[in-house]
Coordinates of C-alpha atoms (C1' of nucleotides) in Angstrom, one line a residue:
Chain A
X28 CA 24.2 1.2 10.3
X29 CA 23.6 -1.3 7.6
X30 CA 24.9 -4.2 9.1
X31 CA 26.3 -7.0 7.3
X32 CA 24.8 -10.2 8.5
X33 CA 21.3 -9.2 8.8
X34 CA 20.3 -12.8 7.5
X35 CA 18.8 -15.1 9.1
X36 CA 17.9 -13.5 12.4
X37 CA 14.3 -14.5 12.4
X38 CA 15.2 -17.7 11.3
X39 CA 15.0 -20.7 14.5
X40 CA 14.3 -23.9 11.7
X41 CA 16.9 -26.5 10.4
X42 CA 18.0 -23.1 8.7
X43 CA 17.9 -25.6 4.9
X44 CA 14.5 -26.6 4.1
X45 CA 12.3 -23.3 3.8
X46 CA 14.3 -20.9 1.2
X47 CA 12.6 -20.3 -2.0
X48 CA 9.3 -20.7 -0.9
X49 CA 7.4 -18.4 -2.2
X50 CA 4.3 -18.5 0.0
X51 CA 6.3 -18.6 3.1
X52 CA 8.0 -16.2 2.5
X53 CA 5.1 -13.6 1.6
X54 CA 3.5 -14.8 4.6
X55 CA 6.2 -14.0 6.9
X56 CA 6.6 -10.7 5.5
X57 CA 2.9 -10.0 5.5
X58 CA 3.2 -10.8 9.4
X59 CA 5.9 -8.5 10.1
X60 CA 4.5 -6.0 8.0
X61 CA 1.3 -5.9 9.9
X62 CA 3.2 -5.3 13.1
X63 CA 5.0 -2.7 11.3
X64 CA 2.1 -0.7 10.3
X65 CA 0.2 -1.7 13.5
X66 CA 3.0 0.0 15.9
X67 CA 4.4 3.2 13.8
X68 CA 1.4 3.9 11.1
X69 CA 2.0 3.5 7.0
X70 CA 4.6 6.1 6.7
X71 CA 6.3 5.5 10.2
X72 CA 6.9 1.9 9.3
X73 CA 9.8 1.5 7.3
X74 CA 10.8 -1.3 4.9
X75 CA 14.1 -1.8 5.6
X76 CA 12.9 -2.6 8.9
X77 CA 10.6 -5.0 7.8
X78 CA 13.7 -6.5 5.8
X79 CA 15.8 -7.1 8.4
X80 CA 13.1 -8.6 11.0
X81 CA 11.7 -11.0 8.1
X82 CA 15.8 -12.0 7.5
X83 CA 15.2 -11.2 3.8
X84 CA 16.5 -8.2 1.3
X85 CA 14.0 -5.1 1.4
X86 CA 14.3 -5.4 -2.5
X87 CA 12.0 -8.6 -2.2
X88 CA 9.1 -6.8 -1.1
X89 CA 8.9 -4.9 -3.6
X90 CA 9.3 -8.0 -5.7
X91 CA 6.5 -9.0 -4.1
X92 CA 4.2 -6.6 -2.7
X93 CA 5.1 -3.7 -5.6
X94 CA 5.0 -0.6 -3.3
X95 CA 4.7 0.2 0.0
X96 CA 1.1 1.2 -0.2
X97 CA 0.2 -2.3 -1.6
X98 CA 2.1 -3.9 0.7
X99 CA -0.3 -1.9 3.7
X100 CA -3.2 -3.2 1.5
X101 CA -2.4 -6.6 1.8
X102 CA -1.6 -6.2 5.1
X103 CA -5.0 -4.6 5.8
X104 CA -6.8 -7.9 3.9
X105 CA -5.2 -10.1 6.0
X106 CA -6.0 -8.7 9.2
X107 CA -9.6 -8.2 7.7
X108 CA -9.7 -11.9 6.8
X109 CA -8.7 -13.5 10.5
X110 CA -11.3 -11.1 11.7
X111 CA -13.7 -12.2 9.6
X112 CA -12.8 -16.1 10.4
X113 CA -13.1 -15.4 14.4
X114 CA -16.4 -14.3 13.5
X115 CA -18.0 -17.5 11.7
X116 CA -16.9 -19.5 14.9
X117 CA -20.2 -17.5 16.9
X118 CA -22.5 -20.0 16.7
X119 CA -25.4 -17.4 18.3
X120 CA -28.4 -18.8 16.6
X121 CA -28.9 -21.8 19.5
X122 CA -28.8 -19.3 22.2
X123 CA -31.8 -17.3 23.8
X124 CA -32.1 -13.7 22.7
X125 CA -30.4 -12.2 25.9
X126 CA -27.5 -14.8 26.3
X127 CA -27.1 -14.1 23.0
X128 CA -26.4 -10.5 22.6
X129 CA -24.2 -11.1 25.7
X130 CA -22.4 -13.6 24.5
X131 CA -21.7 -11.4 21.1
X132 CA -20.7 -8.6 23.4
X133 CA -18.2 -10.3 25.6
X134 CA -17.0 -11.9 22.3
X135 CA -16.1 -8.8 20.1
X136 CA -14.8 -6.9 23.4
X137 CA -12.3 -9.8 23.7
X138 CA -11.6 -9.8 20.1
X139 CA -10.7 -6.5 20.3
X140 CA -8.9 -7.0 23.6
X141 CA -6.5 -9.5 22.0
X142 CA -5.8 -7.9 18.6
X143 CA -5.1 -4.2 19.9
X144 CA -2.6 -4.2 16.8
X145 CA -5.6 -4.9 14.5
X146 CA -7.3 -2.1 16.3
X147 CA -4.7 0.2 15.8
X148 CA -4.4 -0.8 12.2
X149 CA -7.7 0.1 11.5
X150 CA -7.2 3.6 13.3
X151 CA -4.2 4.1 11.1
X152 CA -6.5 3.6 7.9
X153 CA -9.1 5.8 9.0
X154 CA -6.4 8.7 9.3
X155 CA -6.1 7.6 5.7
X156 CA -9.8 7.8 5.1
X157 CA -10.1 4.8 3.8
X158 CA -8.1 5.2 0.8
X159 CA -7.1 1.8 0.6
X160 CA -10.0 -0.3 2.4
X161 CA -11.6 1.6 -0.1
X162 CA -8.9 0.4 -3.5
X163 CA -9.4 -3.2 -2.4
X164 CA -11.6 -5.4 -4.4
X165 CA -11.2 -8.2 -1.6
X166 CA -12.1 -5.9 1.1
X167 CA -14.9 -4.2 -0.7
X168 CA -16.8 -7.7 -1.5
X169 CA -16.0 -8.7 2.1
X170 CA -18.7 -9.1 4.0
X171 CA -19.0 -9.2 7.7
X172 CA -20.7 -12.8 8.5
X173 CA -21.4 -11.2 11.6
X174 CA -24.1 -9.3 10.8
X175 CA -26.3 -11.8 9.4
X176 CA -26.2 -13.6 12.6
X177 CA -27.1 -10.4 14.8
X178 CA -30.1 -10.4 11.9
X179 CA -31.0 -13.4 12.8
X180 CA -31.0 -12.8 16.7
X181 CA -32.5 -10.0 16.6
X182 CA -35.3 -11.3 14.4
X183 CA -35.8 -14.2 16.9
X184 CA -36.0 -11.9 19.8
X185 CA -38.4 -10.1 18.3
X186 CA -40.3 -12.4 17.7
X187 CA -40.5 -14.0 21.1
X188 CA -41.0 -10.2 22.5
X189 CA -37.5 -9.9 24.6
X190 CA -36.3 -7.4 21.9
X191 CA -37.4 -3.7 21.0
X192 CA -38.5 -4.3 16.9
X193 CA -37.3 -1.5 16.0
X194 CA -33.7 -2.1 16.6
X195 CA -31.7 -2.3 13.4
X196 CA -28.7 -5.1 13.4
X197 CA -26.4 -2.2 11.8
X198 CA -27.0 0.3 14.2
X199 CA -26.3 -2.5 16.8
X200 CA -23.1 -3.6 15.4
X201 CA -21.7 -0.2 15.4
X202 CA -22.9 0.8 19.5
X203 CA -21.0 -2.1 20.4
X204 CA -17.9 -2.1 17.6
X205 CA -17.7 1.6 19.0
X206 CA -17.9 0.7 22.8
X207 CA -15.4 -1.9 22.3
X208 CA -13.1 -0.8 19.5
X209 CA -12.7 2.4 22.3
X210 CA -11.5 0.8 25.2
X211 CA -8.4 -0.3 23.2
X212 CA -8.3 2.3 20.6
X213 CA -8.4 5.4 23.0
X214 CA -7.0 3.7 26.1
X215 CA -3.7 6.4 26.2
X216 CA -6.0 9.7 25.9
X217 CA -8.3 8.5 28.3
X218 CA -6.1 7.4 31.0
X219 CA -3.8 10.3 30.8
X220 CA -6.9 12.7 31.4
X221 CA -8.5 10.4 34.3
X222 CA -5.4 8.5 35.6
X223 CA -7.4 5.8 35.0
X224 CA -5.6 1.9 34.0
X225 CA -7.7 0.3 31.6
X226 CA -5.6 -2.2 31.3
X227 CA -5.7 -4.2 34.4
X228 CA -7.5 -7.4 34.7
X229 CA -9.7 -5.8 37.0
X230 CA -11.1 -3.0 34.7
X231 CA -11.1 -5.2 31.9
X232 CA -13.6 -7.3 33.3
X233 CA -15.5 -4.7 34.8
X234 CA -16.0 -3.0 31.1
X235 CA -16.4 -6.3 29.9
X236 CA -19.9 -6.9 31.5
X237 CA -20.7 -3.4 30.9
X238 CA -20.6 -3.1 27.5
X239 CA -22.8 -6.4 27.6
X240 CA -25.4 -4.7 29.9
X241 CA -25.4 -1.4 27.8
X242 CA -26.3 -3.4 24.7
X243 CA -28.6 -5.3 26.1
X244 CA -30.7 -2.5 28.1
X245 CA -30.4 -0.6 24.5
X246 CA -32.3 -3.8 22.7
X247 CA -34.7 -5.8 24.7
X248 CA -38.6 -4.4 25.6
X249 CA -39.6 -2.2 28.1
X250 CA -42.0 -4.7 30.1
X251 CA -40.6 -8.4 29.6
X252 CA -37.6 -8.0 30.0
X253 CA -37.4 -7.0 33.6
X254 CA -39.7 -10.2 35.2
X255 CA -38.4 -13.0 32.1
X256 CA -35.5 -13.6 33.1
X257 CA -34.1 -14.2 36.2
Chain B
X162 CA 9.5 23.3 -5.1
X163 CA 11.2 26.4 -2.9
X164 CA 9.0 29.3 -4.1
X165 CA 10.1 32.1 -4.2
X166 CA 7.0 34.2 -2.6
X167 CA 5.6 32.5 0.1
X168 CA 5.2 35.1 2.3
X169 CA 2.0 37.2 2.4
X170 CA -0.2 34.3 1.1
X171 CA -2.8 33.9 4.3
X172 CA -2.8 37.9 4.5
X173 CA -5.9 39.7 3.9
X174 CA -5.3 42.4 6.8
X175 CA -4.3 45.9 5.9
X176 CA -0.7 44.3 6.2
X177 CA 1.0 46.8 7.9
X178 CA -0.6 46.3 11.6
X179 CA -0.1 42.5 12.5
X180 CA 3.8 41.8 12.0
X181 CA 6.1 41.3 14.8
X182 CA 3.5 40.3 16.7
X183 CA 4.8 37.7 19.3
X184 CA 1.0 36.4 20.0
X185 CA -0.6 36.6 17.2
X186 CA 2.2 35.4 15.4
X187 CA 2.5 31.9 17.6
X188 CA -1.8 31.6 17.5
X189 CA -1.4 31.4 13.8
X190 CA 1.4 29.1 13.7
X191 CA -0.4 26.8 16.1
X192 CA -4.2 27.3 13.8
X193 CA -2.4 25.6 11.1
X194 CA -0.5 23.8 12.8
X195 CA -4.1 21.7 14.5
X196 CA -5.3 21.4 10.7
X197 CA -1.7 19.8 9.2
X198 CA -1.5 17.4 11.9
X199 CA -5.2 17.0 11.9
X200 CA -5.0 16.4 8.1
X201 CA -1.6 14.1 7.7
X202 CA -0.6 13.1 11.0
X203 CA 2.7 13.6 13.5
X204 CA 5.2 12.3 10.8
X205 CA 3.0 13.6 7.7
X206 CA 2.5 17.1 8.7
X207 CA 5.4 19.2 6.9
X208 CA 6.5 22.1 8.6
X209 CA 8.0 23.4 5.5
X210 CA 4.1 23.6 4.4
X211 CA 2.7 24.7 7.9
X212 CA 5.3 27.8 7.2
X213 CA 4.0 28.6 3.7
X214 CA 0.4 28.3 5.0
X215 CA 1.3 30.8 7.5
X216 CA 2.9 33.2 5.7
X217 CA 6.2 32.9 7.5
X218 CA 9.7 30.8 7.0
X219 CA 10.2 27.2 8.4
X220 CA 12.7 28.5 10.8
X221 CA 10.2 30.9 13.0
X222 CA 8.2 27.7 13.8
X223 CA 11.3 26.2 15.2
X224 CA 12.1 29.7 17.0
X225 CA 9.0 29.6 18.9
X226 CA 8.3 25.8 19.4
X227 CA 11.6 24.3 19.5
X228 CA 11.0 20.7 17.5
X229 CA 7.6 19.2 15.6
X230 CA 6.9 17.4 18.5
X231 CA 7.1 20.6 20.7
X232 CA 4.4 21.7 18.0
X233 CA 2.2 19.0 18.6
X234 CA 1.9 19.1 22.3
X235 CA 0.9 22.3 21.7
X236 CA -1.3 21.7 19.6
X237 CA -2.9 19.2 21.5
X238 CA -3.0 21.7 24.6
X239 CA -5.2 24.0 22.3
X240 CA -7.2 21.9 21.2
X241 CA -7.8 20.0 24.5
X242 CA -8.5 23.2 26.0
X243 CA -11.0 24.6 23.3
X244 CA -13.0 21.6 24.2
X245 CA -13.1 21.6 28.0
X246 CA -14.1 26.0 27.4
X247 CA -17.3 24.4 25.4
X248 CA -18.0 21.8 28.3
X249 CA -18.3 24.7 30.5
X250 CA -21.2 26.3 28.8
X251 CA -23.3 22.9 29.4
X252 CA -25.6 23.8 32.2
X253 CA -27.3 20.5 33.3
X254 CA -27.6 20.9 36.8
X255 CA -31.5 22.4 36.1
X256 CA -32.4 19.7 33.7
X257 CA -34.4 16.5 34.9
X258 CA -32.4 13.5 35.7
X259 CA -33.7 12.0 31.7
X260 CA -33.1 15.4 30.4
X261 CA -29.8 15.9 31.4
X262 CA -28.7 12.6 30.4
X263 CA -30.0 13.1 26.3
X264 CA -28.8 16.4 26.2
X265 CA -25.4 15.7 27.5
X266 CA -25.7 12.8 24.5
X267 CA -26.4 15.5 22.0
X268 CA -24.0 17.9 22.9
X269 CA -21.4 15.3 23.0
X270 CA -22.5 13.9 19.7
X271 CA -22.5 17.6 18.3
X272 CA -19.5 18.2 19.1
X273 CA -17.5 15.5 17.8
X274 CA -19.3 15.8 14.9
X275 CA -19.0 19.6 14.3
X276 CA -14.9 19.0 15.5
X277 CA -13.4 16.1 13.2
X278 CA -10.1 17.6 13.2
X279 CA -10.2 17.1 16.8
X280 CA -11.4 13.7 16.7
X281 CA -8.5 13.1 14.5
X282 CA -5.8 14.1 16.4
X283 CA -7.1 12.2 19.5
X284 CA -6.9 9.2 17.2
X285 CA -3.6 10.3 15.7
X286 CA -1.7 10.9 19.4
X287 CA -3.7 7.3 20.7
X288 CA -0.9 5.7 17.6
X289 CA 1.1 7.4 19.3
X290 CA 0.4 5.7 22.7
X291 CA -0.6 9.4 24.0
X292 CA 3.4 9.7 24.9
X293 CA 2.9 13.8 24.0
X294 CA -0.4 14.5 26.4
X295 CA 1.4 12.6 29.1
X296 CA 4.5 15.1 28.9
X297 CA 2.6 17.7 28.8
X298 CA 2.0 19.1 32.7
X299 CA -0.8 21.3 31.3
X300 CA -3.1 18.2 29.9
X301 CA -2.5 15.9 32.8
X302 CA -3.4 19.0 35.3
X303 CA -6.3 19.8 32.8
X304 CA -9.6 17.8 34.8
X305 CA -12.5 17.9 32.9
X306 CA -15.3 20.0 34.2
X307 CA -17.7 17.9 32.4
X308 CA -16.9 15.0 35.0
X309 CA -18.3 16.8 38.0
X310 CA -21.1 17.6 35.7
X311 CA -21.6 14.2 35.1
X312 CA -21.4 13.3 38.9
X313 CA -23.8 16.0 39.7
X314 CA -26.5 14.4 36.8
X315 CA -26.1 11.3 38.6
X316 CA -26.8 11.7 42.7
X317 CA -29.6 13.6 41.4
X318 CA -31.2 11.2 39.4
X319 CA -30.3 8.4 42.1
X320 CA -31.8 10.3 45.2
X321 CA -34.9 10.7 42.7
X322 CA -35.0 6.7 42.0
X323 CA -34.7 7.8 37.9
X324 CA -31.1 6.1 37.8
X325 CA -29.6 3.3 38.6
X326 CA -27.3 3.6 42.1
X327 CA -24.4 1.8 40.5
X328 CA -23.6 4.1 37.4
X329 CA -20.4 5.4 37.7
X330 CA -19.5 8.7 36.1
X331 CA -16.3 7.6 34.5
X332 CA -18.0 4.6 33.0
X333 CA -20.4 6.8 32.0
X334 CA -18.7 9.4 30.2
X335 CA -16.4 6.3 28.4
X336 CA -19.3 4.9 27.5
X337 CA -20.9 8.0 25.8
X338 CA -17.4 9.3 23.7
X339 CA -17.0 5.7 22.7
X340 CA -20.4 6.0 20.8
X341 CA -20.1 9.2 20.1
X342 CA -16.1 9.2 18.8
X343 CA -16.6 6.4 16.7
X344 CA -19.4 8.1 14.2
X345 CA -16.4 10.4 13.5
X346 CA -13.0 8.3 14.0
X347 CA -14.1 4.7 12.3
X348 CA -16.7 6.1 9.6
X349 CA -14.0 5.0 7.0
X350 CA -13.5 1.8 7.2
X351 CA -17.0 1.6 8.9
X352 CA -18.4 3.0 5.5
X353 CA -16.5 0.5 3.5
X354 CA -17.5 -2.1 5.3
X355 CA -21.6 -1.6 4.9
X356 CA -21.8 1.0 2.2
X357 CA -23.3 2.9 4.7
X358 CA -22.9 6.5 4.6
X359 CA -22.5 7.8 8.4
X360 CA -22.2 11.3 6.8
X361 CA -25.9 12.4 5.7
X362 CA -27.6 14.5 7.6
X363 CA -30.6 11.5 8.1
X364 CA -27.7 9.2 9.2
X365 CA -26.3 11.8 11.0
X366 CA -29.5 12.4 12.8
X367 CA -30.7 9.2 13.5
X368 CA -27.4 7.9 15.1
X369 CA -27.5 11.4 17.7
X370 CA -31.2 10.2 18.7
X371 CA -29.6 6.6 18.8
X372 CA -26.8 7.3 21.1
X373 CA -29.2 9.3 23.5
X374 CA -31.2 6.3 23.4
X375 CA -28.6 3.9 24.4
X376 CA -27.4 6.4 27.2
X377 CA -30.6 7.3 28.9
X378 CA -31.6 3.0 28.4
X379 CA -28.5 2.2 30.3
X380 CA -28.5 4.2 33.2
X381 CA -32.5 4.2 34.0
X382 CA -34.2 2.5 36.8
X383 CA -35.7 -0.1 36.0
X384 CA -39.3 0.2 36.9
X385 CA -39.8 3.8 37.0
X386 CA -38.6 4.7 33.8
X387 CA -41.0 2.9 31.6
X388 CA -44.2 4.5 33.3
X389 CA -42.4 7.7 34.5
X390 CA -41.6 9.3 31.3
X391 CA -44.7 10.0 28.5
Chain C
dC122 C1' 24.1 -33.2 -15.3
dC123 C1' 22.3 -28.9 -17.5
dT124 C1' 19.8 -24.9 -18.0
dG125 C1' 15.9 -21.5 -17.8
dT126 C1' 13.3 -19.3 -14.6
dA127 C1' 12.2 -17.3 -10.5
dA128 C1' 13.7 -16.1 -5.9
dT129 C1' 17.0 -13.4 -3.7
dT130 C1' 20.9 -10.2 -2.9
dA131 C1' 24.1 -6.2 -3.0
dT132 C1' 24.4 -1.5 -4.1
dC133 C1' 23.0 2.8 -5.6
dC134 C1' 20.0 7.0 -6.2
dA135 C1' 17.1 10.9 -5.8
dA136 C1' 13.8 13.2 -3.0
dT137 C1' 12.4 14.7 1.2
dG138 C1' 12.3 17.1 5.4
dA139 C1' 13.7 18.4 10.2
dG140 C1' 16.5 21.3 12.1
dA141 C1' 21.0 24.6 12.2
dT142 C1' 23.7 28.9 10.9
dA143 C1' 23.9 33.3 10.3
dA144 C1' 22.3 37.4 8.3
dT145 C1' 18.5 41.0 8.3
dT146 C1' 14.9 44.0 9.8
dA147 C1' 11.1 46.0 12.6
dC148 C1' 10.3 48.7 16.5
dA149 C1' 10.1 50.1 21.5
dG150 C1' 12.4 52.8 24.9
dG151 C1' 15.7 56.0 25.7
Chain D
dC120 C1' 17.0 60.0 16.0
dC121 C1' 19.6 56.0 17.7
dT122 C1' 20.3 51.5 19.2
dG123 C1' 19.6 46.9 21.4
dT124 C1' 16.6 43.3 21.3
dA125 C1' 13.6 40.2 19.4
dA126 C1' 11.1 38.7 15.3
dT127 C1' 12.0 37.1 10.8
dT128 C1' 14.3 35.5 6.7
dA129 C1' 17.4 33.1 3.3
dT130 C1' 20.2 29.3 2.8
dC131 C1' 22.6 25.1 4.0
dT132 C1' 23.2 20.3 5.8
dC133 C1' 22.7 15.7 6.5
dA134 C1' 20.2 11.6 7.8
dT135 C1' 16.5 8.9 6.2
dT136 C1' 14.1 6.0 3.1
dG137 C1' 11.2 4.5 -0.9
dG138 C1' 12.3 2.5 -4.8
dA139 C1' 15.5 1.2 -9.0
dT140 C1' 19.4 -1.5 -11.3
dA141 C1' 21.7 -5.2 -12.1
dA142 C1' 24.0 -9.3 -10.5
dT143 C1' 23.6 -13.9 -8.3
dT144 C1' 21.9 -18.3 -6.9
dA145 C1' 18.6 -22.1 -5.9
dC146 C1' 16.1 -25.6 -7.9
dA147 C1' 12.6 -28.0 -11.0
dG148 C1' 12.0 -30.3 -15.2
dG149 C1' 14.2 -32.1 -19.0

DNA sequence: CCTGTAATTATCCAATGAGATAATTACAGG
DNA sequence: CCTGTAATTATCTCATTGGATAATTACAGG
């Protein structure tokens, strides 16, 4: 089982110029960490595992990482962290009320589309309860840019009249986090009970639009909206 | 750690009746079974504790279920079927088309909300790429009664002009245990996010009105509604 | 070149936990 | 009352796996 050349299997560079880097080398086990945890949960994963992908000793991370449980932490603040930079690229604020809530829509659904490990990541820490969202100082203080921006539509809607005032930007976030978030997260229940592939293209794009239509029906006022636009 | 009295612990019976009882035996095996996996998850659950919970040795779990995973499938076959025996008992055929619609919201919402464990162990066997409902002939035969229900909501509302022709059932019921799962399944990291507690009974309440709300919204006519309704 | 430090490795250990073996015991049907 | 069968127990095994110990080696700064 242990095999003796497990060295260097990840490795594709000019094999010299990257050892002893210290940063590297916590990135790239941070990475296959991440798919670790992501595919087989916190205790499925398993370090010696993660060793041999990364092409390092499993004793080095725990030189760096400490335990397993910190390791899943860091792990989690990464994944947090890209989420969190996909989100300040949504430049909503120059878009009308309506092309805006579809265009956050179809954005987060695609997020969630692309990342199913993150997805699965984050079902993995709610089986945990949050224990170690929760034990993170980074993650704690990490706020979701996100929601300032639905703020802001939502105020500008409201405003103009194309949006219900008494929508609140948190509820909103979660109806569509929840909407979308599901169509990855509880694809294999679902289509075992309905023999129903939510993967194809096809039903993809199909969910895509109507998640957008749900949340925008849920937000914008009765009368306008209806006659505005189109 | 091996005790030496484990036996007799979840006894409060007269004692003497219930042993060597084949049925009862395996329901209370499988009881505690639902909660340890619910709890800790496929590869957390110990089956050295599900036996000590039960009052019985390791080895009878194995007698009567063959292997953990054995266990689970069973498990989810219970719990499956304790859901679709509530679903029966929702009678909206004699509701209005609006009616129907919040109320199947609020039972839904009820029930996932009253049911955790269950909500858990969906989200645990979706990790698990639902690789133990699809073995399992009895959950892929199980349909869902509420589907038909659904369907049966929906060409009444249509032939009345109160709902929109092209709401489909399936979407439909995705749509609602998306909204309604995720108040259960993503409230950690959800919570840690916003410092939001999804768990008071105000919070609680407002998000079951919500959800109606975003249901009955999305699958309205357009003009009717507005005028129709108060 | 030389050397101290930090990165990295090789190897071991102790706990855990699923499942197996084989003995024991309750009780139904004769 | 007797006995075969099925329920139940006590005990063992062995693979797995986090984490620990201690040795080794690359390389930056003098």
């Amino acid at each position: 089982m242990k095999t003796v050349s497990t060295r260097r299997l990840a490795q594709d560079e000019p094999a010299k110029v990257r050892r002893r880097d210290r940063e590297k080398t916590k990135a790239e086990i941070l990475q296959i960490a991440f798919e670790e945890f992501a595919e087989s949960g916190l205790l499925g994963a398993n370090a010696d595992a993660i060793a041999a992908r990364a092409g390092i000793t499993k004793r080095l991370i725990f030189y760096y990482f400490n335990s397993k449980e910190e390791l899943f932490i860091a792990v989690l603040e990464m994944a947090y962290g890209k989420m969190r930079l996909a989100e300040e690229d949504l430049h909503l604020e120059t878009l009308e009320p309506e092309a805006a809530i579809r265009r956050l829509a179809e954005f987060t659904f695609d997020f969630h589309q692309a990342n199913p490990e993150f997805v699965r990541l984050v079902a993995i820490e709610n089986i945990h309860r949050g224990r170690h969202i929760q034990r993170s100082e980074k993650l704690t203080r990490m706020t979701r840019p996100v929601i300032g921006q639905i703020e802001r539509v939502l105020a500008k809607g409201k405003s103009l009249g194309a949006i219900r005032p008494e929508i609140d930007a948190h509820e909103l976030h979660a109806t569509l986090n929840a909407l979308s978030i599901f169509s990855v997260a509880n694809r294999h229940t679902f289509e075992a009970q309905f023999h129903w592939d939510m993967t194809s293209p096809e039903a993809k794009a199909r969910r895509r639009v109507e998640i957008a239509e749900v949340l925008w029906r849920y937000v914008r006022c009765d009368k306008a909206s209806a006659i505005a636009d189109q």
